[in-house]
C-alpha positions as a printed NumPy array, in Angstrom:
array([[  0.   ,   0.   ,   0.   ],
       [  1.446,   3.453,  -0.89 ],
       [  2.548,   5.502,   2.085],
       [  0.11 ,   8.309,   1.336],
       [ -2.904,   5.993,   0.968],
       [ -5.587,   5.997,   3.636],
       [ -5.658,   2.644,   5.424],
       [ -8.902,   0.703,   5.284],
       [ -9.843,  -0.486,   8.799],
       [-11.924,  -3.292,   7.327],
       [ -9.061,  -4.961,   5.446],
       [ -5.685,  -3.78 ,   6.779],
       [ -4.171,  -5.224,   9.955],
       [ -4.371,  -2.037,  12.014],
       [ -4.244,  -1.69 ,  15.768],
       [ -7.278,  -0.557,  17.754],
       [ -6.271,   3.111,  18.017],
       [ -5.727,   3.471,  14.28 ],
       [ -9.106,   1.9  ,  13.561],
       [-10.77 ,   4.179,  16.075],
       [ -9.218,   7.271,  14.47 ],
       [-10.164,   6.278,  10.918],
       [-13.752,   5.438,  11.888],
       [-14.052,   8.647,  13.943],
       [-12.889,  10.768,  10.999],
       [-15.266,   8.953,   8.643],
       [-18.115,   9.859,  10.994],
       [-17.056,  13.515,  10.978],
       [-16.455,  13.613,  14.744],
       [-13.648,  15.549,  16.409],
       [-11.58 ,  14.239,  19.297],
       [-13.129,  16.719,  21.767],
       [-16.629,  15.628,  20.746],
       [-15.839,  11.925,  21.17 ],
       [-14.057,  12.629,  24.437],
       [-17.007,  14.556,  25.821],
       [-19.49 ,  11.836,  24.899],
       [-17.252,   9.187,  26.478],
       [-16.611,  11.201,  29.614],
       [-12.889,  11.225,  28.863],
       [-10.399,  13.953,  27.972],
       [ -9.343,  14.808,  24.402],
       [ -5.793,  13.89 ,  25.373],
       [ -6.991,  10.398,  26.39 ],
       [ -8.618,   9.947,  22.969],
       [ -5.395,  11.096,  21.282],
       [ -3.312,   8.7  ,  23.378],
       [ -5.549,   5.779,  22.436],
       [ -5.508,   6.676,  18.748],
       [ -1.731,   7.116,  18.663],
       [ -1.102,   3.855,  20.506],
       [  0.225,   5.394,  23.729],
       [ -2.675,   3.68 ,  25.493],
       [ -3.725,   0.199,  24.457],
       [ -7.232,  -1.002,  23.718],
       [ -9.548,  -0.152,  26.657],
       [-11.665,  -2.69 ,  28.509],
       [-14.766,  -4.035,  26.793],
       [-17.302,  -1.604,  28.354],
       [-15.362,   1.377,  26.971],
       [-14.838,  -0.331,  23.612],
       [-18.589,  -0.886,  23.357],
       [-19.301,   2.767,  24.156],
       [-16.842,   3.826,  21.444],
       [-18.52 ,   1.435,  19.   ],
       [-21.903,   2.934,  19.864],
       [-20.688,   6.502,  19.324],
       [-19.063,   5.664,  15.999],
       [-22.078,   3.576,  14.898],
       [-19.807,   0.612,  14.182],
       [-21.884,  -2.124,  12.623],
       [-19.698,  -5.013,  13.731],
       [-17.391,  -4.976,  16.727],
       [-14.567,  -6.574,  14.74 ],
       [-14.443,  -3.491,  12.501],
       [-13.211,  -1.554,  15.526],
       [-11.157,  -4.159,  17.362],
       [ -9.677,  -5.988,  14.378],
       [-10.468,  -9.28 ,  16.125],
       [-12.348, -11.335,  13.544],
       [-13.407, -13.789,  16.24 ],
       [-15.48 , -10.978,  17.803],
       [-17.945, -10.651,  14.929],
       [-20.73 ,  -9.171,  17.045],
       [-23.206,  -6.929,  15.264],
       [-24.149,  -3.966,  17.424],
       [-26.467,  -1.772,  15.377],
       [-27.339,  -4.403,  12.813],
       [-29.397,  -7.293,  14.105],
       [-29.661, -10.746,  12.577],
       [-31.245, -11.179,   9.182],
       [-34.866, -12.253,   9.602],
       [-35.919, -15.42 ,   7.793],
       [-38.603, -13.424,   5.931],
       [-36.176, -10.771,   4.675],
       [-35.532, -12.523,   1.314],
       [-39.262, -12.612,   0.526],
       [-39.659,  -8.911,   1.318],
       [-36.544,  -8.073,  -0.696],
       [-37.879, -10.029,  -3.678],
       [-41.197,  -8.162,  -3.559],
       [-39.424,  -4.788,  -3.424],
       [-37.091,  -5.635,  -6.286],
       [-39.665,  -7.279,  -8.555],
       [-41.085,  -5.606, -11.647],
       [-44.782,  -5.864, -10.844],
       [-46.839,  -6.296, -14.001],
       [-50.479,  -7.282, -14.036],
       [-50.045, -10.933, -14.94 ],
       [-53.797, -11.156, -15.47 ],
       [-54.6  , -10.068, -11.907],
       [-57.052,  -7.334, -11.077],
       [-55.582,  -4.565,  -8.973],
       [-57.257,  -3.976,  -5.595],
       [-58.651,  -0.535,  -4.873],
       [-56.665,   1.997,  -2.865],
       [-59.359,   1.873,  -0.179],
       [-59.018,  -1.907,   0.088],
       [-55.233,  -1.606,   0.387],
       [-55.579,   1.106,   3.027],
       [-57.787,  -1.212,   5.102],
       [-55.229,  -4.032,   4.808],
       [-52.463,  -1.623,   5.758],
       [-54.37 ,  -0.51 ,   8.869],
       [-54.827,  -4.163,   9.838],
       [-51.096,  -4.753,   9.404],
       [-50.21 ,  -1.809,  11.661],
       [-52.64 ,  -3.023,  14.325],
       [-51.135,  -6.51 ,  14.137],
       [-47.639,  -5.064,  14.53 ],
       [-48.549,  -3.126,  17.655],
       [-50.111,  -6.192,  19.299],
       [-47.359,  -8.669,  18.475],
       [-44.228,  -9.441,  20.503],
       [-42.759, -10.995,  17.318],
       [-43.746,  -8.022,  15.182],
       [-41.173,  -8.571,  12.415],
       [-42.501, -12.057,  11.854],
       [-46.066, -10.74 ,  11.645],
       [-45.482,  -7.873,   9.217],
       [-42.833,  -9.772,   7.282],
       [-45.49 , -12.312,   6.349],
       [-47.904,  -9.595,   5.2  ],
       [-45.519,  -7.299,   3.336],
       [-44.756,  -9.203,   0.099],
       [-48.4  ,  -9.291,  -1.022],
       [-49.007,  -5.742,   0.193],
       [-46.02 ,  -4.426,  -1.765],
       [-46.953,  -6.241,  -4.976],
       [-50.622,  -5.252,  -4.76 ],
       [-49.846,  -1.602,  -3.998],
       [-47.427,  -1.406,  -6.931],
       [-50.066,  -2.963,  -9.186],
       [-52.75 ,  -0.538,  -8.012],
       [-50.536,   2.411,  -8.922],
       [-49.75 ,   0.913, -12.326],
       [-53.409,   0.275, -13.217],
       [-54.939,   3.494, -11.857],
       [-57.473,   4.895, -14.354],
       [-57.388,   8.567, -13.399],
       [-54.984,  11.102, -11.94 ],
       [-56.959,  11.158,  -8.69 ],
       [-56.931,   7.358,  -8.436],
       [-53.204,   7.316,  -9.112],
       [-52.51 ,   9.868,  -6.362],
       [-54.592,   7.845,  -3.894],
       [-52.726,   4.687,  -4.86 ],
       [-49.349,   6.418,  -4.533],
       [-50.27 ,   7.539,  -1.001],
       [-51.016,   3.951,   0.022],
       [-47.895,   2.632,  -1.727],
       [-45.794,   5.182,   0.142],
       [-47.172,   4.042,   3.479],
       [-46.667,   0.386,   2.537],
       [-43.009,   1.276,   2.007],
       [-43.082,   2.975,   5.42 ],
       [-44.254,  -0.258,   7.026],
       [-41.515,  -2.055,   5.092],
       [-38.886,   0.186,   6.669],
       [-39.949,  -0.909,  10.141],
       [-39.31 ,  -4.503,   9.071],
       [-36.027,  -3.911,   7.224],
       [-34.426,  -1.513,   9.731],
       [-31.396,  -2.885,  11.622],
       [-31.201,  -5.909,   9.352],
       [-28.093,  -6.645,   7.253],
       [-29.276,  -4.958,   4.044],
       [-28.798,  -1.21 ,   4.351],
       [-29.018,  -0.788,   0.56 ],
       [-32.537,  -2.246,   0.616],
       [-33.524,   0.079,   3.455],
       [-32.396,   3.173,   1.553],
       [-34.048,   1.929,  -1.642],
       [-37.359,   1.529,   0.162],
       [-36.986,   4.91 ,   1.885],
       [-36.345,   6.659,  -1.429],
       [-39.229,   4.903,  -3.165],
       [-41.502,   5.818,  -0.28 ],
       [-40.531,   9.475,  -0.565],
       [-41.074,   9.518,  -4.341],
       [-44.482,   7.86 ,  -4.009],
       [-45.46 ,  10.304,  -1.236],
       [-44.515,  13.297,  -3.36 ],
       [-46.432,  11.885,  -6.328],
       [-49.482,  11.445,  -4.112],
       [-49.436,  15.077,  -2.914],
       [-50.913,  13.713,   0.317],
       [-49.585,  15.703,   3.317],
       [-49.776,  12.742,   5.683],
       [-47.867,  10.418,   3.341],
       [-45.238,  13.12 ,   2.744],
       [-44.844,  13.668,   6.476],
       [-44.428,   9.963,   7.226],
       [-41.863,   9.501,   4.444],
       [-39.905,  12.52 ,   5.702],
       [-40.072,  11.277,   9.308],
       [-38.505,   7.962,   8.317],
       [-35.931,   9.585,   6.03 ],
       [-34.814,  11.903,   8.842],
       [-34.297,   8.917,  11.126],
       [-32.284,   7.092,   8.48 ],
       [-30.012,  10.119,   8.022],
       [-29.563,  10.621,  11.768],
       [-28.758,   6.964,  12.375],
       [-26.039,   7.209,   9.716],
       [-24.006,   9.324,  12.16 ],
       [-23.111,  12.946,  13.013],
       [-21.989,  13.688,   9.476],
       [-25.606,  13.226,   8.364],
       [-27.342,  15.282,  11.086],
       [-27.641,  18.29 ,   8.767],
       [-29.382,  16.143,   6.157],
       [-31.791,  14.879,   8.833],
       [-32.57 ,  18.455,   9.837],
       [-33.13 ,  19.575,   6.243],
       [-35.655,  16.818,   5.612],
       [-37.425,  17.531,   8.898],
       [-37.619,  21.294,   8.398],
       [-38.76 ,  21.056,   4.786],
       [-41.51 ,  18.634,   5.77 ],
       [-42.644,  20.823,   8.683],
       [-42.747,  23.879,   6.426],
       [-44.842,  21.971,   3.896],
       [-47.246,  20.646,   6.536],
       [-47.68 ,  24.088,   8.076],
       [-50.169,  25.174,   5.411],
       [-52.463,  22.246,   6.268],
       [-52.387,  22.461,  10.072],
       [-55.182,  25.028,  10.648],
       [-57.768,  22.574,   9.261],
       [-55.827,  19.348,   9.742],
       [-57.145,  16.081,  11.141],
       [-55.406,  14.072,  13.865],
       [-53.28 ,  12.156,  11.37 ],
       [-51.638,  15.277,   9.952],
       [-51.272,  16.94 ,  13.348],
       [-49.663,  13.788,  14.698],
       [-47.104,  13.502,  11.919],
       [-46.243,  17.184,  12.38 ],
       [-45.751,  16.574,  16.111],
       [-43.631,  13.511,  15.394],
       [-41.408,  15.59 ,  13.094],
       [-41.063,  18.264,  15.787],
       [-39.854,  15.619,  18.196],
       [-37.429,  14.291,  15.58 ],
       [-35.915,  17.777,  15.34 ],
       [-35.462,  17.699,  19.111],
       [-33.975,  14.201,  18.985],
       [-31.354,  15.273,  16.451],
       [-30.573,  18.389,  18.511],
       [-30.08 ,  16.19 ,  21.572],
       [-27.692,  13.972,  19.611],
       [-25.713,  17.131,  18.892],
       [-25.732,  18.042,  22.579],
       [-27.867,  21.165,  22.002],
       [-29.929,  21.035,  25.189],
       [-31.945,  24.237,  24.765],
       [-32.84 ,  23.474,  21.161],
       [-33.811,  19.896,  22.02 ],
       [-36.052,  21.016,  24.871],
       [-37.626,  23.699,  22.685],
       [-38.637,  21.169,  20.031],
       [-39.954,  18.789,  22.691],
       [-42.126,  21.623,  24.013],
       [-43.518,  22.233,  20.517],
       [-44.247,  18.535,  20.087],
       [-45.937,  18.436,  23.492],
       [-48.14 ,  21.362,  22.482],
       [-49.058,  19.581,  19.249],
       [-49.926,  16.385,  21.146],
       [-52.421,  18.334,  23.251],
       [-54.295,  19.271,  20.066],
       [-54.988,  15.612,  19.3  ],
       [-58.213,  13.898,  20.226],
       [-57.978,  12.187,  23.64 ],
       [-56.722,   8.639,  23.202],
       [-55.502,   9.15 ,  19.612],
       [-52.403,   7.099,  18.783],
       [-50.643,   7.5  ,  15.426],
       [-50.094,   4.008,  13.979],
       [-46.749,   4.734,  12.293],
       [-44.908,   7.115,  14.622],
       [-46.725,   6.275,  17.901],
       [-47.136,  10.036,  18.37 ],
       [-49.776,  10.746,  20.989],
       [-50.245,  12.387,  24.343],
       [-49.187,   9.097,  25.918],
       [-45.797,   9.021,  24.176],
       [-44.516,  12.426,  25.316],
       [-43.199,  11.102,  28.624],
       [-41.208,   8.447,  26.756],
       [-39.917,  11.105,  24.354],
       [-38.733,  13.203,  27.3  ],
       [-36.688,  10.253,  28.56 ],
       [-35.073,   9.826,  25.139],
       [-34.061,  13.497,  24.981],
       [-32.496,  13.346,  28.446],
       [-30.646,  10.108,  27.674],
       [-29.235,  11.5  ,  24.433],
       [-28.039,  14.539,  26.399],
       [-26.314,  12.126,  28.818],
       [-28.326,  13.529,  31.743],
       [-28.398,  10.419,  33.925],
       [-30.221,  11.711,  36.979],
       [-32.715,  13.738,  34.956],
       [-33.437,  10.831,  32.614],
       [-34.13 ,   8.529,  35.57 ],
       [-36.483,  11.097,  37.111],
       [-38.344,  11.364,  33.818],
       [-38.424,   7.585,  33.448],
       [-40.098,   7.275,  36.849],
       [-42.64 ,   9.94 ,  35.879],
       [-43.452,   8.501,  32.435],
       [-46.608,   6.418,  32.295],
       [-45.392,   3.496,  30.223],
       [-48.649,   1.632,  30.745],
       [-50.345,   4.193,  28.503],
       [-48.31 ,   3.029,  25.476],
       [-50.573,   0.566,  23.65 ],
       [-47.934,  -0.782,  21.242],
       [-45.805,  -3.713,  22.434],
       [-42.768,  -2.884,  20.251],
       [-42.964,   0.807,  21.196],
       [-43.261,  -0.094,  24.871],
       [-40.192,  -2.304,  24.548],
       [-38.312,   0.556,  22.896],
       [-39.25 ,   2.821,  25.811],
       [-38.023,   0.203,  28.292],
       [-34.677,   0.195,  26.483],
       [-34.464,   3.979,  26.797],
       [-35.255,   3.618,  30.505],
       [-32.448,   1.061,  30.795],
       [-30.046,   3.502,  29.179],
       [-31.127,   6.107,  31.735],
       [-30.52 ,   3.786,  34.66 ],
       [-27.128,   2.746,  33.34 ],
       [-26.134,   6.392,  32.882],
       [-27.115,   6.968,  36.49 ],
       [-25.045,   4.01 ,  37.7  ],
       [-28.079,   1.844,  38.513],
       [-26.904,  -1.16 ,  36.521],
       [-29.061,  -3.787,  38.224],
       [-32.159,  -1.719,  37.495],
       [-30.998,  -1.285,  33.896],
       [-30.765,  -5.057,  33.452],
       [-34.153,  -5.571,  35.089],
       [-35.641,  -2.997,  32.728],
       [-34.142,  -4.763,  29.722],
       [-35.729,  -7.985,  30.958],
       [-39.078,  -6.171,  30.959],
       [-38.37 ,  -4.961,  27.412],
       [-37.728,  -8.549,  26.379],
       [-41.028,  -9.675,  27.851],
       [-42.883,  -6.915,  25.992],
       [-41.369,  -7.549,  22.542],
       [-38.335,  -9.838,  22.175],
       [-37.755,  -8.807,  18.556],
       [-37.44 ,  -5.143,  19.493],
       [-34.653,  -5.681,  22.002],
       [-32.927,  -8.265,  19.83 ],
       [-32.446,  -5.699,  17.066],
       [-31.611,  -2.719,  19.302],
       [-27.959,  -1.693,  19.428],
       [-28.221,   0.159,  22.743],
       [-29.71 ,  -2.866,  24.486],
       [-27.112,  -5.163,  22.99 ],
       [-24.305,  -2.862,  24.121],
       [-25.551,  -2.704,  27.733],
       [-25.936,  -6.478,  27.909],
       [-22.48 ,  -7.118,  26.458],
       [-20.908,  -4.661,  28.882],
       [-22.417,  -6.427,  31.854],
       [-21.328,  -9.881,  30.715],
       [-17.876,  -8.55 ,  31.706],
       [-19.033,  -7.314,  35.112],
       [-16.841,  -8.059,  38.112],
       [-19.977,  -8.859,  40.111],
       [-20.844, -12.555,  39.528],
       [-24.62 , -12.208,  39.993],
       [-24.768,  -9.296,  37.558],
       [-22.574, -11.149,  35.081],
       [-24.864, -14.203,  35.215],
       [-27.967, -12.066,  34.762],
       [-26.464, -10.358,  31.732],
       [-25.381, -13.722,  30.309],
       [-28.979, -14.964,  30.382],
       [-30.101, -11.874,  28.448],
       [-27.196, -12.212,  26.04 ],
       [-28.243, -15.782,  25.318],
       [-31.849, -14.666,  24.707],
       [-30.639, -11.991,  22.289],
       [-28.459, -14.436,  20.391],
       [-25.256, -12.624,  21.351],
       [-23.466, -15.628,  22.831],
       [-23.925, -17.586,  19.64 ],
       [-22.266, -14.779,  17.722]])
C-alpha cells in the first residue's frame, strides 16, 4: 500500500487506536466531541488513537462502537473472532421474501388490482397486528410481500390522476411499514431503496400525511447514519414541517400527529448534537401539538400521541447524557399508557439507558428484561440494548454477570 494511501480499517491489519481514528474521521467527529461523549479527555482519545494507550476494557470499547455507529465490533477491534453486530441485528428469515417483492417488476399478470381503499384497510390491519405482536417482524414480514406487490399494481393500473394519487399515497405508506421490518437488518441498501421509493411515491401522491411519514422515516435514516448526516436529517425535517404548516389550521389528527412527530425528531437530532436548549424547545412544541390531538388518539406509524410524550422526554435526556434527569423522567413517564408492544419495549430500552447512565446497573438489566417480555424482537435488534448487555457480561460482580449472560443468550449474542 502506498505511504500516502488511507488505510482501510476493514481490510488492513491495524491496531485498535488506528481503527478508532479512521472510523471517527469517517463519521465527521472531532476528538473533543468523542471525548465529551465518552466522559474522557481529548488527550486520552489522542493517546488511544496514537497507541500510547492500548485497547480499553470491553465496556469502553462498546461505548466507542456505539458513538461511531460501528456495525460489527470486529471493525473496531480488528479481532475477527469478535464478529458481534451492534447496530445491525440478525437477518430475519422473511427478509428474502420482502426483498424479492421490493425488487420485482410488478406487471399485471392477469390479476385485477385492488382498490386503494381496500389496500388502506389491509395496511391498517397490518399496523394493528404489529402493535399487538411481541414478534412483530414475523407478523409484518409475512404480510408485506403481497401488500407491496398489490400496492405497486394498483398504482400501475390506476385509471385517473386522482386514483393514481390515492394509490401512490397507500404505496408510500406500505413502504413505510416495510422500513420498520427492514431496519437494523443486514441490508442497508434495501432500506435506503425503500426509503427513497416511499418518498417519491409520497410526493407523487401530494398527500400531506404520506409526505410527512416519508420525511419522518428519512430523517431517522439520516440521523442513524451518524453525526456527518445530522444536517441532512434536519433539512428533511424542516422542509416537511414547512410543507405541513399550510395544512395544520384545518388538519385532522393524522396530519397533526405527523407534524408533532417531526417536531420531536428535530429535538432528537438536537439532543444527539448536545444542544440542550434546542432539544427542549422542540420537545415543548411537540408536546403542544400532542395536546391538540383527540384524547386517546395514537398515530399508527410514529406512535405520536399524548401518551408518548413522557417516553420522548426520557429519550431526549438520555441522548443529552443527563443520567439523573433521565431517571427522574423515566419514573414519571406512564409506560402503561403506550398501547404498542414494540414501542413499549423501545421505551423500556431507553429507561435502561437512563438507569445505566445513572449508575443503577441492576435496574438497567431488570428494565431490559421487561423490554424482552414486551417484545423480544425489538430488544434483539436494538444496538443500545445489545451494548448494555455485552458490557455487563464482563461485570466483576458474579450475579450481575450471570444475569447479563442470560439476556445475552436470549438476544443471540453468545452464539455470535
